[in-house]
């Protein structure tokens, strides 16, 4: 929704994913009768409808069904969300949630390896999946007439995932190469990975979603099967459909295709209470790079709902602070650090995690300008927060960021994918489905005094973790990596 929130880039990120959709065809386009399909759509009808409020249901087996009718286009987005991700892994098996996401494309009782993607392509649809710390999701966007087809396909692999060990061995090599490309050959991704490992002690957020390479080397096919058996149960899943649909019809299809999956209990989750930080932490990362970079992370409260509480109020005020620093063109960090003859940085950014199943971080990041050091950028970033703590913010700044949020929310409603993403991520994090509307209203109430108060409260040395990238010469003989043919990329949030 907003530039500086964890879920802010979801729509753009998914657009990039969808642009690299998988092609080919293998199986018949449909096994459904015309009675299964929604009546035809016309352009005149689309002009008469606006998006409706989402409706939520629950099947007898525990599966949640969320429907958001939007009749402006004859398409539908179908997503299956699992409230499981890297947060639910244990030491020694990091990356197993993401590996399972890959293997869900490799077969089931009725589908061979790759046939799921080929069928969706044959239906004129686009599809992919992604894994994060907090959840895993699978999605398709199709002409609305083919919605029951993808529901049947998704229900089949959700309930009956099945693939040979040899298929896993091949896919594991793809995942390891993905890690090399995305992290080990990307100095700033490597920097963020090391920052998380230092900032968190007990929280699973200390492990990368894609997994440590040592864990991937030791991962077995049965580890992945056990993770699927444990967590992929109806009561731990939500079906989200947004588009040119009626809630009653979607519910009937959900019952038809998902309702016969046996109910099973969701495993009990152990708490992962992060101990209070009692001193600053620093890490340095040496990697081939042209420029240095510095990342500052401060422990911050997460949003647990929209109801007023000390932590919720502070989480929202920190989000406003991030917007004041870096929420629009010409905001404070851009003006103070990247412009003028005394500029110290080529780029400077701020962001607040806000939502998640575990503790959050307020981030300040910067890339030094030529002739400047990471230490100078670090000092300049902290100086801007201190300036807010000492002098506060003005009402014009608050009005500007709040106006932009309202506009962003309106624009986002034009995207079916963004609507489905928000509904699914809200459900997965046990937040209200209408969080976005309520969040806007709550953010609009945050005062300048509250912003100044959090700037004073959360940015001390004892709450700080700093990661600094130390550029190293590049090896001219190092091979340039590229994805394996047919590999799905872009599926780690």
Coordinates of C-alpha atoms in Angstrom, one line a residue:
X1 CA 0.0 0.0 0.0
X2 CA 2.7 2.5 1.0
X3 CA 6.2 2.7 -0.1
X4 CA 7.7 2.2 3.3
X5 CA 5.6 -0.7 4.6
X6 CA 6.7 -4.3 4.3
X7 CA 3.7 -5.1 2.0
X8 CA 4.1 -1.9 0.1
X9 CA 5.8 -3.3 -3.0
X10 CA 3.5 -6.3 -3.3
X11 CA 1.6 -5.2 -6.4
X12 CA 4.7 -4.1 -8.4
X13 CA 6.6 -7.1 -7.3
X14 CA 3.8 -9.4 -8.4
X15 CA 3.6 -7.6 -11.7
X16 CA 7.2 -8.4 -12.3
X17 CA 6.6 -12.0 -11.4
X18 CA 3.7 -12.3 -13.7
X19 CA 5.6 -10.8 -16.6
X20 CA 7.9 -13.9 -16.4
X21 CA 5.0 -16.4 -16.5
X22 CA 5.5 -20.0 -17.7
X23 CA 4.3 -21.1 -21.0
X24 CA 3.5 -24.3 -22.9
X25 CA 0.4 -26.6 -22.8
X26 CA -0.3 -30.3 -22.2
X27 CA -3.7 -31.1 -20.8
X28 CA -7.3 -30.2 -22.0
X29 CA -8.3 -26.7 -21.1
X30 CA -11.3 -27.7 -19.1
X31 CA -13.1 -30.6 -17.5
X32 CA -16.0 -28.5 -16.3
X33 CA -19.5 -28.2 -17.6
X34 CA -21.2 -24.9 -18.6
X35 CA -23.2 -25.1 -15.4
X36 CA -20.0 -24.5 -13.4
X37 CA -19.4 -21.2 -15.1
X38 CA -20.4 -17.7 -14.4
X39 CA -22.8 -16.0 -16.9
X40 CA -21.2 -13.9 -19.7
X41 CA -19.8 -10.4 -19.1
X42 CA -20.2 -7.2 -21.1
X43 CA -18.5 -3.9 -21.1
X44 CA -21.8 -2.2 -20.3
X45 CA -22.1 -4.3 -17.2
X46 CA -18.6 -3.5 -16.0
X47 CA -19.4 0.2 -16.0
X48 CA -22.3 -0.3 -13.6
X49 CA -20.3 -2.1 -10.9
X50 CA -17.7 -1.0 -8.4
X51 CA -15.7 -3.2 -6.0
X52 CA -17.8 -4.7 -3.2
X53 CA -16.7 -5.3 0.4
X54 CA -14.9 -8.6 0.9
X55 CA -16.9 -11.4 2.4
X56 CA -15.4 -14.2 4.6
X57 CA -16.6 -17.8 5.0
X58 CA -15.3 -21.0 6.5
X59 CA -15.7 -24.5 5.2
X60 CA -16.4 -27.4 7.5
X61 CA -12.9 -28.6 7.2
X62 CA -11.5 -25.3 8.4
X63 CA -10.5 -23.6 5.1
X64 CA -11.2 -19.9 5.1
X65 CA -12.8 -18.5 1.9
X66 CA -12.5 -14.7 1.2
X67 CA -14.3 -13.2 -1.8
X68 CA -13.9 -9.6 -3.2
X69 CA -16.3 -9.0 -6.1
X70 CA -15.1 -6.4 -8.6
X71 CA -17.0 -6.4 -11.9
X72 CA -15.0 -3.9 -13.8
X73 CA -13.0 -6.6 -15.8
X74 CA -14.0 -10.2 -16.9
X75 CA -11.0 -11.7 -15.0
X76 CA -10.4 -13.2 -11.6
X77 CA -7.4 -13.6 -9.3
X78 CA -7.3 -16.9 -7.4
X79 CA -4.9 -17.2 -4.5
X80 CA -4.3 -19.9 -1.9
X81 CA -2.5 -18.5 1.2
X82 CA -0.8 -20.6 3.9
X83 CA -0.1 -19.2 7.3
X84 CA 3.3 -20.8 7.2
X85 CA 6.7 -19.6 6.0
X86 CA 10.3 -19.4 7.0
X87 CA 9.1 -18.2 10.5
X88 CA 7.9 -21.8 11.1
X89 CA 11.2 -23.5 10.2
X90 CA 13.6 -25.0 12.8
X91 CA 17.4 -24.7 12.8
X92 CA 19.0 -27.0 10.3
X93 CA 16.1 -26.9 7.8
X94 CA 16.1 -23.3 6.8
X95 CA 14.8 -22.9 3.3
X96 CA 12.4 -25.8 3.6
X97 CA 9.2 -23.6 3.2
X98 CA 10.6 -22.1 0.0
X99 CA 11.7 -25.5 -1.3
X100 CA 8.2 -26.8 -0.7
X101 CA 6.8 -23.9 -2.7
X102 CA 9.0 -25.0 -5.6
X103 CA 8.0 -28.6 -5.3
X104 CA 4.3 -27.8 -5.4
X105 CA 4.8 -27.2 -9.1
X106 CA 6.4 -30.7 -9.6
X107 CA 3.4 -32.9 -9.4
X108 CA 0.4 -34.5 -7.6
X109 CA -1.7 -37.6 -7.8
X110 CA -3.2 -36.4 -11.1
X111 CA -0.5 -33.9 -12.4
X112 CA 3.0 -34.6 -13.6
X113 CA 5.9 -32.2 -13.1
X114 CA 5.2 -28.9 -14.8
X115 CA 1.7 -29.8 -15.9
X116 CA 0.1 -27.4 -13.4
X117 CA 1.8 -24.4 -15.1
X118 CA 1.1 -25.7 -18.6
X119 CA -2.6 -26.1 -17.8
X120 CA -2.9 -22.5 -16.5
X121 CA -1.1 -21.2 -19.6
X122 CA -3.5 -23.1 -21.8
X123 CA -6.4 -21.5 -20.0
X124 CA -5.0 -18.1 -20.9
X125 CA -3.8 -17.4 -17.3
X126 CA -0.7 -16.3 -15.5
X127 CA 0.5 -17.9 -12.3
X128 CA 3.3 -18.1 -9.8
X129 CA 3.9 -18.3 -6.0
X130 CA 6.0 -16.7 -3.3
X131 CA 7.4 -17.5 0.1
X132 CA 8.0 -15.0 2.9
X133 CA 8.9 -15.2 6.5
X134 CA 5.3 -15.1 7.5
X135 CA 3.3 -16.9 4.8
X136 CA 3.4 -18.7 1.5
X137 CA 0.9 -18.0 -1.4
X138 CA 0.1 -19.4 -4.8
X139 CA -1.8 -17.4 -7.3
X140 CA -3.3 -17.5 -10.8
X141 CA -5.0 -14.7 -12.8
X142 CA -7.4 -16.1 -15.5
X143 CA -10.4 -15.1 -17.5
X144 CA -13.3 -15.5 -15.1
X145 CA -14.8 -18.4 -17.1
X146 CA -11.8 -20.5 -16.1
X147 CA -11.9 -19.8 -12.4
X148 CA -13.3 -23.2 -11.6
X149 CA -10.6 -24.8 -13.6
X150 CA -7.8 -23.2 -11.6
X151 CA -9.7 -23.9 -8.3
X152 CA -9.7 -27.6 -9.2
X153 CA -6.0 -27.5 -10.1
X154 CA -5.0 -25.7 -6.9
X155 CA -7.1 -28.0 -4.7
X156 CA -5.5 -31.0 -6.3
X157 CA -1.9 -30.1 -5.6
X158 CA -2.7 -28.6 -2.2
X159 CA -4.2 -31.9 -1.0
X160 CA -2.2 -34.4 -3.1
X161 CA 1.3 -33.0 -3.6
X162 CA 3.5 -35.9 -4.9
X163 CA 6.8 -36.0 -6.7
X164 CA 9.8 -38.4 -7.0
X165 CA 13.1 -37.8 -5.2
X166 CA 14.9 -37.3 -8.4
X167 CA 12.7 -34.3 -9.2
X168 CA 13.5 -32.8 -5.8
X169 CA 17.3 -33.3 -6.4
X170 CA 17.0 -31.4 -9.7
X171 CA 14.9 -28.6 -8.2
X172 CA 17.2 -28.3 -5.2
X173 CA 20.1 -27.4 -7.6
X174 CA 17.8 -24.6 -9.0
X175 CA 17.2 -23.3 -5.5
X176 CA 20.9 -23.3 -4.7
X177 CA 21.6 -21.4 -7.9
X178 CA 18.8 -19.0 -7.0
X179 CA 20.5 -18.3 -3.7
X180 CA 23.9 -17.7 -5.4
X181 CA 22.3 -15.3 -7.8
X182 CA 20.0 -13.5 -5.4
X183 CA 22.1 -13.3 -2.3
X184 CA 25.7 -14.5 -2.6
X185 CA 26.3 -12.5 -5.9
X186 CA 24.3 -9.5 -4.7
X187 CA 26.3 -7.6 -2.1
X188 CA 23.4 -5.6 -0.7
X189 CA 21.2 -8.7 -0.4
X190 CA 24.1 -10.3 1.4
X191 CA 24.4 -7.2 3.7
X192 CA 20.7 -7.4 4.6
X193 CA 21.0 -11.1 5.3
X194 CA 23.8 -10.5 7.7
X195 CA 22.0 -7.6 9.3
X196 CA 19.0 -9.8 10.1
X197 CA 21.2 -12.5 11.5
X198 CA 22.7 -10.0 13.9
X199 CA 19.6 -8.0 14.7
X200 CA 17.6 -11.0 15.8
X201 CA 18.6 -13.6 18.4
X202 CA 15.5 -15.7 19.1
X203 CA 13.2 -14.7 16.3
X204 CA 13.2 -16.9 13.2
X205 CA 13.6 -13.7 11.2
X206 CA 17.4 -14.2 11.8
X207 CA 17.4 -16.9 9.1
X208 CA 17.0 -16.1 5.4
X209 CA 13.8 -17.2 3.7
X210 CA 15.8 -19.0 0.9
X211 CA 17.8 -20.8 3.6
X212 CA 21.5 -21.0 4.5
X213 CA 23.5 -22.8 1.9
X214 CA 24.7 -25.4 4.4
X215 CA 21.1 -26.2 5.2
X216 CA 20.2 -26.5 1.6
X217 CA 23.1 -28.9 1.0
X218 CA 21.7 -31.1 3.7
X219 CA 18.0 -30.8 2.8
X220 CA 16.3 -34.0 2.0
X221 CA 13.1 -34.8 0.0
X222 CA 11.5 -36.2 3.1
X223 CA 12.1 -32.9 5.0
X224 CA 10.0 -31.1 2.4
X225 CA 7.3 -33.8 2.4
X226 CA 7.1 -33.6 6.2
X227 CA 6.8 -29.8 6.1
X228 CA 3.9 -30.2 3.6
X229 CA 2.2 -32.9 5.7
X230 CA 2.5 -30.8 8.9
X231 CA 1.4 -27.3 7.7
X232 CA -0.6 -27.7 4.5
X233 CA -3.9 -28.3 6.2
X234 CA -7.3 -26.6 5.4
X235 CA -7.5 -24.9 8.8
X236 CA -4.1 -23.2 8.1
X237 CA -5.1 -22.0 4.6
X238 CA -7.2 -19.3 3.1
X239 CA -8.7 -19.2 -0.4
X240 CA -8.8 -15.6 -1.7
X241 CA -10.7 -14.7 -4.9
X242 CA -11.0 -11.2 -6.3
X243 CA -12.7 -10.3 -9.6
X244 CA -15.8 -10.6 -11.7
X245 CA -17.5 -13.1 -9.4
X246 CA -20.4 -13.5 -7.0
X247 CA -19.6 -14.6 -3.4
X248 CA -22.2 -17.3 -3.3
X249 CA -20.9 -18.9 -6.5
X250 CA -17.3 -18.8 -5.4
X251 CA -18.3 -20.4 -2.1
X252 CA -20.1 -23.2 -3.9
X253 CA -17.1 -23.8 -6.1
X254 CA -14.8 -23.7 -3.0
X255 CA -17.0 -26.4 -1.3
X256 CA -16.9 -28.5 -4.5
X257 CA -13.2 -28.4 -5.0
X258 CA -11.7 -27.8 -1.6
X259 CA -14.5 -29.0 0.8
X260 CA -13.7 -32.7 0.5
X261 CA -10.1 -32.3 1.7
X262 CA -9.9 -33.9 5.2
X263 CA -9.8 -31.7 8.2
X264 CA -6.6 -31.8 10.3
X265 CA -5.5 -29.8 13.3
X266 CA -3.0 -27.0 12.9
X267 CA 0.2 -27.9 14.8
X268 CA 0.7 -25.8 18.0
X269 CA 3.2 -23.0 17.5
X270 CA 6.0 -22.3 20.0
X271 CA 6.6 -18.7 21.0
X272 CA 9.7 -17.0 19.6
X273 CA 10.1 -14.1 22.1
X274 CA 12.9 -11.8 21.1
X275 CA 14.9 -10.7 24.2
X276 CA 15.4 -7.0 24.7
X277 CA 18.6 -5.8 23.0
X278 CA 21.1 -4.6 25.6
X279 CA 23.8 -3.0 23.4
X280 CA 24.5 -2.0 19.8
X281 CA 25.6 -4.6 17.3
X282 CA 27.8 -4.2 14.3
X283 CA 28.7 -6.4 11.4
X284 CA 30.9 -5.9 8.3
X285 CA 30.4 -7.6 5.0
X286 CA 33.2 -7.8 2.5
X287 CA 32.0 -8.4 -1.1
X288 CA 32.8 -7.4 -4.6
X289 CA 31.0 -4.1 -5.1
X290 CA 31.5 -0.6 -6.7
X291 CA 30.1 1.3 -3.6
X292 CA 29.9 0.9 0.1
X293 CA 26.5 0.8 1.8
X294 CA 25.3 1.1 5.4
X295 CA 22.1 -0.3 6.9
X296 CA 20.9 0.8 10.3
X297 CA 18.2 -1.3 12.0
X298 CA 16.3 -0.3 15.2
X299 CA 14.1 -2.7 17.1
X300 CA 10.5 -1.5 16.7
X301 CA 7.0 -2.7 17.8
X302 CA 4.8 -4.5 15.4
X303 CA 1.1 -3.7 14.7
X304 CA -1.2 -6.2 16.2
X305 CA -4.4 -4.5 15.2
X306 CA -5.9 -1.1 14.6
X307 CA -7.2 -0.7 18.2
X308 CA -5.4 2.0 20.2
X309 CA -2.6 0.6 22.5
X310 CA 0.9 1.8 23.3
X311 CA 2.6 -0.5 20.9
X312 CA 0.1 0.0 18.1
X313 CA 0.2 3.8 18.5
X314 CA 4.0 3.7 18.4
X315 CA 4.1 1.4 15.4
X316 CA 1.8 3.8 13.5
X317 CA 3.8 6.9 14.6
X318 CA 7.0 5.2 13.4
X319 CA 5.4 4.6 10.1
X320 CA 4.6 8.3 9.8
X321 CA 8.1 9.1 10.8
X322 CA 9.4 6.9 7.9
X323 CA 7.1 8.8 5.5
X324 CA 8.3 12.2 6.7
X325 CA 11.9 11.0 6.2
X326 CA 11.4 9.2 2.9
X327 CA 7.8 9.0 1.9
X328 CA 7.8 11.3 -1.1
X329 CA 10.0 13.0 -3.6
X330 CA 12.0 15.7 -1.9
X331 CA 11.5 14.3 1.6
X332 CA 14.0 15.0 4.4
X333 CA 16.6 12.3 3.7
X334 CA 16.7 13.2 0.0
X335 CA 17.1 16.9 0.6
X336 CA 19.6 16.6 3.5
X337 CA 21.8 13.7 2.3
X338 CA 21.7 13.5 -1.5
X339 CA 21.5 17.2 -2.7
X340 CA 23.7 20.2 -2.6
X341 CA 27.5 20.7 -2.5
X342 CA 27.7 19.0 0.9
X343 CA 25.8 15.9 0.0
X344 CA 27.1 12.7 1.6
X345 CA 25.0 10.0 -0.1
X346 CA 23.9 8.9 -3.6
X347 CA 20.8 7.5 -2.0
X348 CA 19.2 7.4 1.4
X349 CA 16.0 5.5 2.5
X350 CA 13.8 4.9 5.5
X351 CA 11.2 2.3 6.2
X352 CA 9.2 0.8 9.0
X353 CA 8.3 -3.0 9.0
X354 CA 5.0 -2.3 10.8
X355 CA 3.3 -5.7 10.3
X356 CA 4.5 -9.3 10.7
X357 CA 4.2 -12.4 12.9
X358 CA 7.3 -11.4 14.7
X359 CA 9.2 -8.3 15.9
X360 CA 9.9 -5.5 13.4
X361 CA 12.7 -3.2 12.4
X362 CA 12.8 0.5 11.5
X363 CA 15.4 0.7 8.8
X364 CA 17.7 3.6 7.6
X365 CA 19.9 2.9 4.7
X366 CA 22.4 4.8 2.6
X367 CA 25.0 4.6 -0.2
X368 CA 27.9 7.0 0.3
X369 CA 28.6 9.5 -2.4
X370 CA 32.1 9.6 -4.1
X371 CA 34.7 10.6 -1.5
X372 CA 32.3 10.0 1.5
X373 CA 32.4 7.2 3.9
X374 CA 29.8 4.8 5.3
X375 CA 30.5 6.3 8.8
X376 CA 29.6 9.8 7.4
X377 CA 26.3 8.5 6.0
X378 CA 25.5 6.7 9.2
X379 CA 26.0 9.9 11.2
X380 CA 23.9 11.9 8.7
X381 CA 21.0 9.4 8.8
X382 CA 20.9 9.4 12.6
X383 CA 21.2 13.2 12.6
X384 CA 17.9 13.5 10.6
X385 CA 16.1 11.3 13.2
X386 CA 17.6 13.4 16.0
X387 CA 16.4 16.5 14.3
X388 CA 12.9 15.2 14.5
X389 CA 13.4 14.2 18.1
X390 CA 14.7 17.7 19.0
X391 CA 12.5 19.9 16.7
X392 CA 9.5 17.7 15.7
X393 CA 7.8 17.8 12.4
X394 CA 5.4 20.4 10.9
X395 CA 1.8 20.0 10.0
X396 CA 2.5 20.5 6.3
X397 CA 4.7 17.4 6.2
X398 CA 2.0 15.4 8.0
X399 CA -0.7 16.6 5.6
X400 CA 1.4 15.7 2.6
X401 CA 2.1 12.2 3.6
X402 CA -1.4 11.5 4.7
X403 CA -2.8 12.9 1.4
X404 CA -0.5 10.6 -0.5
X405 CA -1.6 7.6 1.5
X406 CA -5.3 8.2 0.6
X407 CA -4.4 8.6 -3.1
X408 CA -2.3 5.4 -3.0
X409 CA -5.2 3.5 -1.5
X410 CA -7.5 4.7 -4.3
X411 CA -5.1 3.8 -7.1
X412 CA -4.4 0.3 -5.6
X413 CA -8.1 -0.6 -5.9
X414 CA -7.7 -0.6 -9.6
X415 CA -5.6 -3.7 -9.3
X416 CA -7.3 -7.1 -8.7
X417 CA -3.9 -8.5 -7.7
X418 CA -3.3 -5.8 -5.2
X419 CA -6.8 -6.3 -3.7
X420 CA -6.2 -10.1 -3.3
X421 CA -2.7 -9.5 -2.0
X422 CA -3.9 -7.2 0.8
X423 CA -6.7 -9.5 1.8
X424 CA -4.5 -12.6 1.9
X425 CA -1.6 -10.9 3.8
X426 CA -4.0 -9.4 6.3
X427 CA -5.5 -12.8 6.9
X428 CA -2.2 -14.5 7.2
X429 CA -1.0 -12.0 9.8
X430 CA -4.3 -12.3 11.8
X431 CA -5.2 -8.7 11.0
X432 CA -8.7 -7.4 9.9
X433 CA -9.6 -7.9 6.3
X434 CA -10.4 -4.2 6.0
X435 CA -7.1 -3.2 7.6
X436 CA -6.2 -0.8 4.8
X437 CA -9.2 1.4 5.2
X438 CA -8.9 1.4 9.0
X439 CA -5.2 1.9 8.8
X440 CA -5.6 5.0 6.8
X441 CA -8.0 6.4 9.3
X442 CA -5.7 5.6 12.2
X443 CA -2.7 7.0 10.5
X444 CA -4.6 10.2 9.8
X445 CA -5.0 10.7 13.6
X446 CA -1.2 10.5 14.4
X447 CA 0.0 13.8 15.6
X448 CA 3.3 15.7 15.3
X449 CA 3.8 15.1 19.0
X450 CA 3.5 11.4 18.6
X451 CA 6.0 11.4 15.8
X452 CA 8.5 13.4 17.8
X453 CA 8.0 11.1 20.8
X454 CA 8.9 7.9 18.9
X455 CA 11.9 9.6 17.4
X456 CA 13.1 10.1 20.9
X457 CA 12.2 6.7 22.2
X458 CA 13.4 4.1 19.6
X459 CA 16.7 5.3 18.2
X460 CA 19.2 4.9 21.0
X461 CA 22.4 2.9 20.7
X462 CA 21.1 0.0 22.6
X463 CA 18.4 -0.6 20.0
X464 CA 20.7 -0.4 17.0
X465 CA 22.3 -2.9 14.7
X466 CA 24.6 -1.6 11.9
X467 CA 25.7 -3.5 8.9
X468 CA 28.3 -2.0 6.6
X469 CA 29.3 -3.2 3.1
X470 CA 33.1 -3.0 2.5
X471 CA 33.6 -3.1 -1.3
X472 CA 36.1 -5.5 -2.6
X473 CA 37.7 -5.8 -6.1
X474 CA 35.7 -7.9 -8.6
X475 CA 37.2 -11.0 -10.0
X476 CA 37.2 -10.4 -13.8
X477 CA 37.3 -14.2 -14.3
X478 CA 34.2 -14.9 -12.2
X479 CA 31.4 -16.5 -14.2
X480 CA 28.2 -14.5 -14.8
X481 CA 25.3 -16.5 -13.4
X482 CA 21.9 -16.8 -15.2
X483 CA 18.8 -18.7 -14.3
X484 CA 18.4 -22.3 -15.5
X485 CA 16.1 -22.7 -18.4
X486 CA 12.5 -22.9 -17.2
X487 CA 13.4 -22.0 -13.6
X488 CA 10.9 -19.9 -11.7
X489 CA 12.5 -16.9 -10.2
X490 CA 11.3 -14.0 -8.1
X491 CA 9.4 -16.1 -5.5
X492 CA 11.1 -15.0 -2.3
X493 CA 9.7 -11.9 -0.5

